[in-house]
Amino acid sequence: MSGYLIRRLIAMPFLILGIITITFFLSRVTKGDPLTAIISEQQMSNPEVVAAAKQRWGLDLSLPEQYLVYMGKLLTGDLGTSFTTKRPVLQDLLERLPATLELVIAAMVIGTVLGIALGVLAAYYRNSWIDHGSRLFALVGSSLPVFWSGLSLLFILSVQLGWLPGPGRLDARLQPPPMITGMISLDTLLAGDLTAFVDALHHLILPAFVLGWTVTGTISRLVRANMLEVLNQEYVLTARAKGAGELRVLLHHALRNTLIPTLTVIGHSFAYLITGAVLTETIFAWPGMGSYAVEAARALDYPAIIGVTVVGGVTFLVTNLLTDIAYMFANPRIRLS
Amino acid sequence: MILKHQDKSLLSVRNLTVGFHVGGVTLDAVRGIDLDVARGEVLGVVGESGSGKSVAMLACLGLVPRTARVAGSVRFQGQELVGMPQSDMRKLRGSRIGMIFQDPLSSLNPVLTIGAQIVEAIRLHQPGISRKQASDRAVELLDLVAVPEPDRRVTQYPHEFSGGMRQRAMIAMAVANDPDLLIADEPTTALDVTVQAQVLDVLKSLRDRLGLGIVLITHDLGVVAGNVDRVAVIYSGRVVEAAEVGALFRDPRHPYTRGLLSSIPKLDEKRERLFSIEGTPPPLGRRPPGCAYHPRCTYARGVCATDDPALRVAGESLSACHFADCLEEIPVHQALAGAEIAEVRQ
């Protein structure tokens, strides 16, 4: 198994290069003119300005030349400069990614804990109202679009009841913490500012729940199905015959045997949400990767598009790798083969 | 009913009934059975698949699904187990009463080491014992059930064990807390014949060393022959014959027992085909009136289709057959031919 993981690690840089190459050419065959993002509409009619801009941003070169220039810069760690923000893409990403990570990690914690708990309960109390209730909750979570559930919950909990703050990451009246990790909740804690920390958590909880709810559905249904199968296994009877209590039977004996498919879904959901949380980020004014990706695509901002794609690709590769490593802990047969 | 051992009985089952609610009706899988096991004694419980023998023993331990209805009395060392709260029952399971199952692969948890599973069994009932002490005890236990290299084996997973070794590990786990009673549900069915003998030897040596009472559930009279003291034969949820093992083989008093004995192949007889009892056991809910065995019975008479016979003394056995005392007078080969049986059953 460790040999397999090493081979996977070696393959990763090549896969990333492949992703970059494909994205590079795909984005460039798309109809549209990136110049509209670089210069204003009036300047578009001035051939001199257009020519200068093209030269300045390297768009006058042929496609293979552009590719070679880009790859050359990439080797020095330069992901290019965004057409829209006019800043290095790497810098943009480093600012955006922590916000998304904060949101997605919180969402995954909520989604996974709720999903597993509901799945286990539903399987144990099969066909009871607990089962039906948890399945309904899961179904609603995975079918409601986040722009609906997000806006509704925001309206009820923030506007009507005033229990939670509105969009944003931190109350405007509070001093933002010095940037260490880029995750505000963590940075406020590191800075020792408890008031800001509590406020950051208050801002985080609703978007994280809305995003996590979508994951809850997938996880709880999967856990329920697998638990139903495992609970019929003879080793569950053995555990009871040993004198183990029901909670121990469920969590220590049964749940452990359902972990592999659950881990797969958790890993996949996490990677997907890193670039796929656009709607939630938009509704909650969360300056993350999703909104950056949409802006980049709309403006045909080639460097930014590739930057976002690289982050997405790397996230998938890394989470897949971590999932494989987690398999080894979950199942001794995989570890030893 | 089996009065002989009642005075020093370890487990005493009286009129145990287990029913399941299925689609609005209650189907009785176990219909009033009586069993007794004494300390240091092995009781064989014999029956075909679906006869209710496993369900009966699981019901004794409160391990049947919540939907099951259990009635009657199960006394273990004088304590009534039927209706006992689960929390009290849990303290008995795995400590005073151990249990092992048919398929040692599926009855061990695949993601936990053998050691961890034995340690769990110990620490569930002796929380004061440290992990280290429990782990040393696990090695001792594996040694007790003759698993070679126990200190290496204890760190391995079930899939690294062979079938016989897994069953030994199961036994080690079941006796981890020095129980008084061990219930072994078809412990050798999934094993090769040579391994079967080894596992049975382990059980017998535990009985001798620890003074265990053992209930050995099996469908194999061959397993019963050399390994148990007394036998209860179960058919369709009832005990149809109970006897000392010698008496049962010498002078069976129920046609079903006779059928089972005839279907054991013998080395000194030349036979074209193996004998088998015609038909199959009745499914739950479609049990015939009268004696449940009568449609398959070569001795059946009119009364068999109307009256369900009670268990009573016949020769050296207890038998639930109307003709328990005169089976000898109706030779099997001259028993009623098909047409006559049909006529009798009208």
XYZ file of C-alpha atoms in Angstrom:
683
model
C 0.000 0.000 0.000
C 2.777 2.496 0.800
C 4.359 1.700 -2.593
C 1.040 2.577 -4.180
C 0.902 5.879 -2.302
C 4.458 6.762 -3.361
C 3.564 6.095 -7.005
C 0.539 8.343 -6.561
C 2.713 11.098 -5.099
C 5.153 10.886 -8.004
C 2.308 11.067 -10.513
C 0.835 14.197 -8.941
C 3.062 16.900 -10.541
C 2.479 15.348 -13.972
C -1.263 15.314 -13.430
C -1.182 18.971 -12.422
C 0.845 19.850 -15.539
C -1.771 18.006 -17.593
C -4.592 19.904 -15.919
C -2.851 23.234 -16.587
C -2.211 22.400 -20.254
C -5.792 21.335 -20.879
C -7.198 24.379 -19.088
C -4.784 26.650 -20.947
C -5.943 25.547 -24.387
C -9.608 25.078 -23.491
C -9.903 28.582 -22.076
C -8.272 30.040 -25.158
C -10.524 28.397 -27.705
C -13.515 29.904 -25.924
C -15.181 32.698 -27.906
C -14.756 36.127 -26.384
C -12.126 38.760 -25.936
C -10.195 39.053 -22.699
C -9.168 42.560 -23.711
C -12.572 43.861 -22.624
C -11.530 43.131 -19.082
C -8.131 44.741 -19.463
C -9.038 48.012 -21.121
C -12.159 50.082 -21.239
C -14.682 49.974 -24.072
C -13.666 53.370 -25.435
C -10.038 52.333 -25.613
C -11.062 49.237 -27.613
C -11.569 51.482 -30.660
C -8.041 52.854 -30.371
C -5.771 50.403 -32.253
C -2.640 51.717 -30.582
C -3.906 51.141 -27.087
C -5.193 47.700 -28.112
C -1.846 46.745 -29.594
C -0.011 48.003 -26.533
C -2.310 46.125 -24.201
C -1.940 42.961 -26.264
C 1.807 43.246 -26.070
C 1.759 44.143 -22.403
C -0.315 41.034 -21.504
C 1.402 38.735 -24.013
C -1.718 38.228 -26.113
C 0.056 39.185 -29.361
C 2.047 35.989 -29.392
C 0.913 32.781 -31.096
C -0.820 30.203 -28.902
C 2.193 27.833 -28.605
C 4.407 30.789 -27.749
C 1.975 31.968 -25.091
C 1.960 28.447 -23.664
C 5.755 28.294 -23.496
C 5.967 31.708 -21.854
C 3.316 30.730 -19.295
C 4.982 27.408 -18.499
C 8.363 29.127 -18.195
C 6.976 31.535 -15.615
C 5.171 28.711 -13.854
C 8.505 26.995 -13.197
C 9.550 30.031 -11.145
C 6.293 29.847 -9.191
C 4.638 32.700 -11.084
C 1.013 31.960 -11.928
C 0.741 35.136 -13.995
C -1.128 38.363 -13.352
C -4.879 38.604 -13.321
C -6.383 40.689 -16.137
C -9.136 41.977 -13.870
C -7.484 42.582 -10.499
C -4.110 43.395 -12.103
C -2.456 41.565 -9.231
C -0.454 38.340 -9.216
C -2.879 35.407 -9.372
C -0.984 33.644 -6.604
C -1.571 36.572 -4.274
C -5.287 36.626 -5.131
C -5.561 32.898 -4.485
C -3.726 33.105 -1.181
C -6.228 35.714 -0.059
C -9.306 33.889 -1.307
C -8.450 30.295 -0.445
C -8.338 30.647 3.375
C -11.820 32.182 3.406
C -13.173 29.272 1.404
C -11.239 26.735 3.463
C -12.689 28.197 6.639
C -16.198 27.974 5.254
C -15.819 24.532 3.702
C -14.083 22.959 6.701
C -16.831 24.255 8.994
C -19.466 23.043 6.522
C -17.857 19.613 6.281
C -17.667 19.265 10.062
C -21.358 20.134 10.381
C -22.360 18.031 7.373
C -20.324 14.997 8.401
C -21.293 14.966 12.068
C -24.974 15.523 11.291
C -24.907 13.117 8.357
C -23.301 10.280 10.291
C -25.465 10.820 13.368
C -28.678 10.905 11.329
C -27.606 7.915 9.229
C -26.826 5.821 12.305
C -30.062 6.801 14.057
C -32.149 6.183 10.948
C -30.677 2.712 10.493
C -31.034 1.793 14.152
C -34.637 2.999 14.354
C -35.477 1.768 10.892
C -38.996 2.596 9.689
C -39.796 4.604 12.800
C -40.555 8.330 12.835
C -36.868 8.974 13.590
C -35.959 7.212 10.369
C -38.572 9.051 8.308
C -37.706 12.392 9.886
C -33.996 12.087 9.286
C -34.558 10.958 5.709
C -36.816 13.921 5.065
C -34.237 16.290 6.544
C -31.541 14.730 4.362
C -33.696 14.840 1.247
C -34.590 18.495 1.764
C -30.939 19.354 2.356
C -29.708 17.753 -0.817
C -32.560 18.967 -3.024
C -33.097 22.553 -1.881
C -30.900 24.947 -3.847
C -28.629 26.884 -1.482
C -29.771 30.230 -2.883
C -33.228 29.371 -1.564
C -32.314 27.748 1.751
C -29.554 30.294 2.343
C -31.754 33.306 1.693
C -34.687 31.884 3.660
C -32.597 31.057 6.701
C -30.854 34.406 6.478
C -34.242 36.109 6.358
C -35.665 34.161 9.294
C -32.676 33.866 11.606
C -31.007 37.172 10.889
C -33.619 39.615 9.643
C -36.734 38.399 11.515
C -35.366 36.913 14.707
C -32.042 38.691 14.864
C -30.325 35.624 16.325
C -27.504 35.617 13.828
C -25.625 38.381 12.020
C -26.140 39.067 8.322
C -23.704 38.334 5.508
C -19.980 38.924 5.855
C -17.208 37.401 7.905
C -16.886 39.843 10.784
C -18.852 42.744 12.258
C -17.673 45.953 10.525
C -17.251 47.663 13.890
C -14.677 45.123 15.010
C -10.983 45.324 14.254
C -10.030 42.478 11.842
C -7.267 40.309 13.297
C -3.745 40.388 11.825
C -3.633 37.882 8.982
C -1.858 34.676 9.986
C -3.845 31.822 8.469
C -6.373 33.952 6.611
C -9.210 32.171 8.402
C -10.771 34.884 10.507
C -12.119 32.602 13.208
C -8.687 31.072 13.701
C -6.800 34.375 13.441
C -8.997 36.076 16.048
C -8.347 33.156 18.369
C -4.593 33.317 17.716
C -4.699 37.059 18.367
C -6.470 36.342 21.660
C -9.437 38.545 20.722
C -12.332 36.558 22.154
C -15.054 39.064 21.255
C -14.005 38.979 17.613
C -13.675 35.192 17.748
C -17.242 34.748 18.952
C -18.452 37.214 16.339
C -16.539 35.389 13.594
C -18.137 32.106 14.662
C -21.569 33.738 14.610
C -20.923 34.868 11.056
C -19.612 31.454 10.063
C -22.340 29.237 11.464
C -25.167 29.958 9.031
C -23.269 29.757 5.722
C -21.469 26.679 7.029
C -24.779 25.058 7.949
C -26.383 25.885 4.604
C -23.420 24.418 2.752
C -23.068 21.480 5.147
C -26.764 20.624 4.862
C -26.275 19.706 1.211
C -23.555 17.254 2.269
C -25.598 15.882 5.179
C -28.103 14.392 2.770
C -25.541 12.413 0.805
C -23.670 11.207 3.871
C -26.682 10.240 5.971
C -28.268 8.226 3.187
C -25.017 6.411 2.563
C -24.382 5.742 6.255
C -27.951 4.537 6.744
C -27.733 2.041 3.874
C -24.367 0.709 5.005
C -25.378 0.540 8.650
C -28.462 -1.495 7.766
C -26.203 -3.997 6.062
C -23.602 -4.071 8.817
C -26.160 -4.356 11.626
C -27.235 -7.687 10.162
C -23.709 -9.028 10.302
C -22.915 -11.738 12.780
C -20.117 -9.762 14.460
C -22.719 -7.284 15.661
C -24.466 -10.190 17.381
C -21.084 -11.255 18.775
C -20.567 -7.781 20.214
C -23.965 -7.936 21.909
C -23.260 -11.460 23.147
C -20.066 -10.098 24.718
C -22.162 -7.721 26.769
C -21.408 -4.536 24.825
C -24.005 -1.771 25.191
C -26.006 -0.549 22.209
C -24.007 2.673 21.808
C -20.766 0.724 21.773
C -22.211 -1.812 19.333
C -23.272 0.995 17.008
C -20.212 3.211 17.129
C -17.333 0.880 17.886
C -18.417 -2.212 15.973
C -20.877 -1.229 13.258
C -19.941 2.319 12.257
C -16.267 1.469 11.803
C -17.247 -1.043 9.184
C -19.156 1.552 7.175
C -16.317 4.084 7.097
C -14.787 3.333 3.689
C -17.666 4.521 1.477
C -18.293 7.410 3.891
C -14.687 8.572 3.671
C -14.920 8.519 -0.116
C -17.938 10.805 -0.097
C -16.437 13.131 2.518
C -13.243 13.509 0.471
C -15.126 14.092 -2.741
C -17.536 16.598 -1.205
C -14.692 18.568 0.338
C -12.812 18.856 -2.935
C -15.984 19.758 -4.784
C -16.955 22.505 -2.344
C -13.562 24.244 -2.563
C -14.442 25.603 -5.998
C -18.153 24.804 -5.947
C -19.391 26.918 -3.049
C -20.089 29.883 -5.372
C -23.734 30.380 -4.516
C -23.229 30.196 -0.779
C -20.280 32.571 -1.004
C -22.329 35.005 -3.075
C -25.334 34.988 -0.731
C -23.235 35.433 2.381
C -20.781 37.932 0.834
C -17.978 35.504 1.541
C -14.874 36.518 -0.433
C -13.816 32.991 -1.415
C -12.660 30.899 -4.340
C -16.109 30.402 -5.793
C -16.824 34.052 -6.488
C -13.274 34.514 -7.770
C -13.765 31.603 -10.176
C -16.982 33.062 -11.529
C -15.440 36.515 -12.046
C -12.453 34.965 -13.796
C -14.586 32.891 -16.134
C -16.857 35.801 -16.987
C -13.945 38.073 -17.941
C -11.971 35.330 -19.721
C -9.204 36.148 -17.268
C -6.890 33.337 -18.462
C -4.308 33.417 -15.655
C -7.001 33.527 -12.995
C -8.948 30.698 -14.640
C -5.866 28.518 -14.671
C -5.057 29.508 -11.105
C -8.499 28.486 -9.868
C -8.330 25.256 -11.846
C -4.951 24.422 -10.373
C -6.271 24.959 -6.859
C -9.277 22.768 -7.631
C -7.131 20.086 -9.228
C -4.615 20.052 -6.407
C -7.434 19.869 -3.856
C -8.901 16.833 -5.615
C -5.550 15.101 -5.865
C -4.644 15.815 -2.257
C -8.028 14.810 -0.842
C -7.971 11.614 -2.899
C -4.568 10.852 -1.501
C -5.691 11.630 2.042
C -8.800 9.492 1.511
C -6.604 6.595 0.434
C -4.459 7.057 3.515
C -7.602 7.187 5.661
C -8.734 3.888 4.084
C -5.629 2.279 5.496
C -6.634 3.278 8.989
C -10.232 2.258 8.465
C -9.582 -1.151 6.984
C -6.658 -3.370 7.959
C -7.038 -5.451 4.813
C -6.135 -2.432 2.687
C -3.240 -1.493 4.965
C -1.699 -4.924 4.779
C -2.165 -5.683 1.101
C -39.013 -32.137 32.343
C -35.569 -33.649 32.248
C -35.693 -34.189 35.934
C -32.388 -35.872 36.325
C -30.268 -32.756 36.642
C -32.758 -30.323 37.977
C -31.289 -30.263 41.474
C -27.915 -28.885 40.350
C -29.159 -27.127 37.246
C -27.124 -24.244 35.842
C -29.582 -23.301 33.141
C -33.163 -24.346 33.406
C -35.550 -23.547 30.563
C -39.258 -24.110 31.097
C -41.994 -23.798 28.529
C -40.010 -21.258 26.486
C -42.006 -19.744 23.638
C -40.659 -17.313 21.059
C -43.019 -15.683 18.567
C -42.521 -13.144 15.810
C -45.099 -10.674 14.610
C -45.237 -10.901 10.853
C -47.892 -9.024 8.941
C -50.377 -8.913 11.834
C -50.044 -12.546 12.904
C -47.758 -14.055 15.506
C -45.714 -16.988 14.286
C -44.226 -19.179 16.984
C -40.692 -20.262 16.153
C -40.291 -21.921 19.548
C -43.316 -23.596 21.123
C -42.739 -24.361 24.758
C -39.446 -26.130 25.149
C -37.830 -27.392 28.344
C -34.073 -27.804 28.712
C -31.641 -28.269 31.576
C -27.907 -27.930 31.688
C -25.803 -28.760 34.729
C -22.339 -27.469 35.560
C -19.693 -29.511 33.751
C -22.257 -31.008 31.427
C -22.593 -30.790 27.652
C -26.131 -30.674 26.328
C -26.548 -31.306 22.621
C -29.452 -29.486 20.992
C -30.140 -31.126 17.661
C -32.443 -30.057 14.883
C -32.655 -29.075 11.227
C -32.196 -25.519 10.009
C -35.281 -23.545 10.966
C -36.270 -25.880 13.791
C -35.977 -23.023 16.275
C -32.943 -24.302 18.144
C -30.805 -21.176 17.622
C -33.702 -18.785 18.201
C -34.445 -20.529 21.492
C -30.904 -20.074 22.768
C -30.693 -16.463 21.538
C -33.976 -15.775 23.315
C -32.469 -17.105 26.553
C -29.875 -14.337 26.307
C -32.306 -11.642 25.180
C -30.621 -11.446 21.780
C -33.726 -11.789 19.616
C -35.065 -8.714 17.764
C -37.208 -6.269 19.726
C -40.268 -7.428 17.789
C -39.992 -10.984 19.148
C -42.318 -12.123 21.945
C -40.599 -14.325 24.498
C -42.618 -16.177 27.131
C -41.970 -18.934 29.632
C -39.113 -19.160 32.070
C -35.334 -19.253 31.715
C -33.524 -19.545 35.024
C -29.780 -19.195 35.105
C -28.229 -19.954 38.505
C -31.641 -19.291 39.961
C -32.046 -15.884 38.271
C -34.989 -15.412 35.934
C -33.764 -14.170 32.538
C -37.092 -13.728 30.740
C -38.151 -10.134 31.222
C -34.845 -9.139 32.799
C -33.886 -5.538 31.910
C -31.324 -5.312 29.093
C -28.845 -3.537 31.354
C -28.804 -6.470 33.785
C -28.786 -8.965 30.954
C -25.732 -7.252 29.507
C -23.820 -7.932 32.705
C -24.465 -11.655 32.298
C -23.709 -11.849 28.595
C -20.028 -12.403 27.974
C -19.279 -12.695 31.670
C -21.402 -15.524 33.153
C -22.664 -16.802 29.803
C -20.419 -16.960 26.744
C -21.642 -17.560 23.228
C -20.003 -18.632 19.977
C -21.495 -18.794 16.521
C -21.482 -20.815 13.368
C -19.292 -18.862 10.999
C -16.137 -17.697 12.749
C -15.228 -15.321 9.913
C -18.408 -13.313 9.935
C -18.685 -13.421 13.705
C -15.397 -11.623 14.266
C -15.202 -7.903 13.533
C -12.975 -7.537 10.443
C -11.555 -4.130 11.375
C -10.405 -4.948 14.912
C -7.479 -7.151 15.881
C -8.160 -10.475 17.559
C -6.421 -9.081 20.644
C -8.567 -5.938 20.697
C -11.718 -8.046 20.512
C -10.666 -10.303 23.370
C -9.468 -7.326 25.422
C -12.844 -5.671 24.868
C -14.623 -8.762 26.164
C -12.477 -8.690 29.303
C -12.674 -4.972 29.991
C -16.412 -4.738 29.407
C -16.909 -6.841 32.507
C -13.763 -6.070 34.467
C -13.252 -2.334 33.944
C -10.626 -2.269 36.686
C -8.182 -4.281 34.596
C -5.594 -2.245 32.708
C -5.171 -2.561 28.960
C -1.804 -4.198 29.488
C -3.156 -6.791 31.928
C -6.114 -7.523 29.645
C -3.788 -7.883 26.706
C -1.614 -10.377 28.621
C -4.766 -12.259 29.541
C -5.756 -12.345 25.856
C -2.453 -14.062 25.041
C -3.070 -16.573 27.841
C -6.561 -17.247 26.539
C -5.335 -17.876 22.990
C -2.800 -20.261 24.481
C -5.588 -21.972 26.436
C -7.521 -22.693 23.239
C -4.319 -23.973 21.592
C -3.615 -21.136 19.168
C 0.108 -21.399 18.353
C 2.315 -18.314 18.837
C -0.373 -16.463 20.776
C 1.723 -13.351 21.426
C 2.115 -12.767 17.688
C -1.419 -13.860 16.797
C -2.973 -11.437 19.243
C -1.966 -8.468 17.063
C -3.412 -9.961 13.894
C -6.764 -9.401 12.199
C -9.430 -12.053 11.622
C -8.606 -12.341 7.909
C -5.098 -13.445 8.843
C -6.513 -16.426 10.758
C -7.631 -19.755 9.279
C -11.187 -20.949 9.917
C -10.272 -23.252 12.799
C -8.046 -20.603 14.391
C -10.829 -18.038 14.139
C -13.222 -20.346 15.934
C -10.617 -20.869 18.646
C -10.270 -17.110 18.952
C -14.062 -16.866 19.265
C -13.985 -19.482 22.012
C -11.156 -17.631 23.777
C -13.271 -14.474 23.666
C -16.366 -16.296 24.924
C -14.545 -17.767 27.934
C -12.497 -14.625 28.660
C -14.364 -13.922 31.888
C -14.550 -17.539 33.124
C -18.229 -17.993 32.359
C -20.316 -20.730 33.909
C -22.184 -21.499 30.727
C -21.096 -21.553 27.095
C -23.635 -21.615 24.298
C -22.068 -22.881 21.097
C -24.311 -22.397 18.065
C -23.157 -24.802 15.346
C -19.516 -24.089 16.204
C -18.086 -26.627 13.769
C -20.467 -26.426 10.838
C -18.298 -24.091 8.771
C -15.108 -26.057 9.445
C -13.309 -29.003 7.843
C -13.855 -32.350 9.524
C -10.360 -32.564 11.021
C -10.597 -28.992 12.297
C -14.066 -29.788 13.684
C -12.559 -32.484 15.857
C -9.868 -30.101 17.129
C -12.389 -27.393 18.012
C -14.608 -29.934 19.789
C -11.573 -31.141 21.740
C -10.904 -27.560 22.811
C -14.498 -27.247 24.034
C -14.329 -30.509 25.952
C -11.017 -29.640 27.582
C -12.478 -26.275 28.664
C -15.428 -28.089 30.152
C -13.042 -30.341 32.093
C -10.702 -27.552 33.172
C -13.154 -24.761 33.893
C -16.183 -26.838 34.848
C -18.269 -25.099 32.160
C -21.768 -26.136 31.303
C -22.035 -26.203 27.509
C -25.016 -26.088 25.181
C -23.874 -27.445 21.840
C -26.348 -26.576 19.105
C -25.897 -28.666 15.993
C -27.685 -30.384 13.158
C -25.012 -33.058 13.009
C -25.630 -36.205 15.058
C -22.049 -37.186 14.295
C -20.901 -34.201 16.352
C -23.310 -35.170 19.109
C -22.156 -38.790 19.361
C -18.760 -38.361 20.992
C -19.117 -34.931 22.485
C -22.228 -34.482 24.582
C -23.742 -35.984 27.697
C -27.396 -35.487 26.944
C -29.351 -34.627 23.824
C -32.530 -32.707 23.120
C -33.912 -33.207 19.617
C -35.951 -30.252 18.387
C -38.458 -30.348 15.572
C -40.551 -27.388 14.484
C -40.069 -25.467 17.705
C -40.629 -28.321 20.148
C -38.455 -30.864 21.927
C -39.531 -34.195 20.432
C -37.034 -36.390 22.216
C -34.596 -35.936 25.086
C -32.247 -38.583 26.454
C -28.759 -39.477 27.600
C -26.629 -39.630 24.501
C -26.042 -43.410 24.802
C -29.725 -44.160 25.181
C -30.607 -41.948 22.232
C -28.332 -43.828 19.874
C -29.197 -47.236 21.349
C -32.937 -46.897 21.525
C -34.372 -43.781 19.863
C -38.022 -43.310 20.793
C -39.155 -40.763 18.255
C -39.553 -41.459 14.537
C -37.761 -38.186 13.746
C -34.717 -39.216 15.791
C -34.814 -42.578 14.052
C -34.882 -40.829 10.706
C -31.928 -38.639 11.650
C -29.949 -41.658 12.849
C -30.719 -43.608 9.679
C -29.441 -40.753 7.573
C -25.928 -40.972 9.045
C -23.786 -42.905 6.578
C -22.121 -45.966 8.119
C -18.791 -47.388 7.075
C -19.780 -51.039 7.599
C -22.896 -50.929 5.484
C -23.129 -51.009 1.746
C -25.913 -48.793 0.550
C -26.802 -47.567 -2.894
C -28.162 -44.283 -1.645
C -28.092 -42.405 1.610
C -31.296 -42.540 3.539
C -33.046 -39.228 3.914
C -36.271 -38.160 5.565
C -38.869 -37.314 2.912
C -40.077 -33.754 2.699
C -38.955 -30.638 4.519
C -39.779 -29.133 7.910
C -42.988 -27.074 7.819
C -42.483 -23.328 7.411
C -43.614 -21.051 10.248
C -47.288 -20.322 9.941
C -47.999 -23.448 7.906
C -47.469 -25.988 10.618
C -49.823 -28.953 10.207
C -52.346 -29.715 12.960
C -51.541 -32.505 15.374
C -47.946 -33.687 15.514
C -45.874 -31.299 13.365
C -43.820 -34.222 12.089
C -46.690 -36.431 10.954
C -46.673 -35.528 7.230
C -43.099 -36.794 6.988
C -43.500 -39.677 9.422
C -43.562 -43.264 8.208
C -45.313 -44.346 11.414
C -48.112 -41.807 11.234
C -51.673 -42.847 12.081
C -54.951 -40.976 12.260
C -54.374 -39.666 15.762
C -51.129 -38.017 14.670
C -52.968 -35.566 12.459
C -55.276 -34.431 15.248
C -53.438 -34.625 18.579
C -50.055 -33.078 19.313
C -48.425 -35.592 21.694
C -46.870 -34.361 24.939
C -43.341 -35.268 25.958
C -43.427 -38.370 28.188
C -41.182 -41.132 29.435
C -40.586 -43.924 26.970
C -37.842 -46.449 27.671
C -34.773 -44.428 28.654
C -35.948 -41.349 26.772
C -38.524 -38.644 26.910
C -40.421 -38.734 23.653
C -43.255 -36.758 22.123
C -44.732 -39.512 19.989
C -48.055 -41.311 20.355
C -46.308 -44.550 19.531
C -43.095 -44.022 21.497
C -43.586 -47.330 23.321
C -44.347 -49.470 20.336
C -42.179 -48.130 17.514
C -40.347 -51.481 17.500
C -43.577 -53.263 16.617
C -43.994 -51.188 13.484
C -40.884 -51.978 11.428
C -39.898 -49.030 9.315
C -39.960 -50.998 6.107
C -43.478 -52.173 6.692
C -44.721 -48.818 7.698
C -47.683 -47.510 5.836
C -47.360 -47.155 2.111
C -48.148 -43.803 0.526
C -51.803 -44.533 -0.239
C -52.469 -45.826 3.243
C -50.846 -42.789 4.814
C -53.075 -40.556 2.770
C -56.058 -42.593 3.910
C -55.017 -42.429 7.541
C -54.611 -38.692 7.367
C -58.097 -38.074 5.977
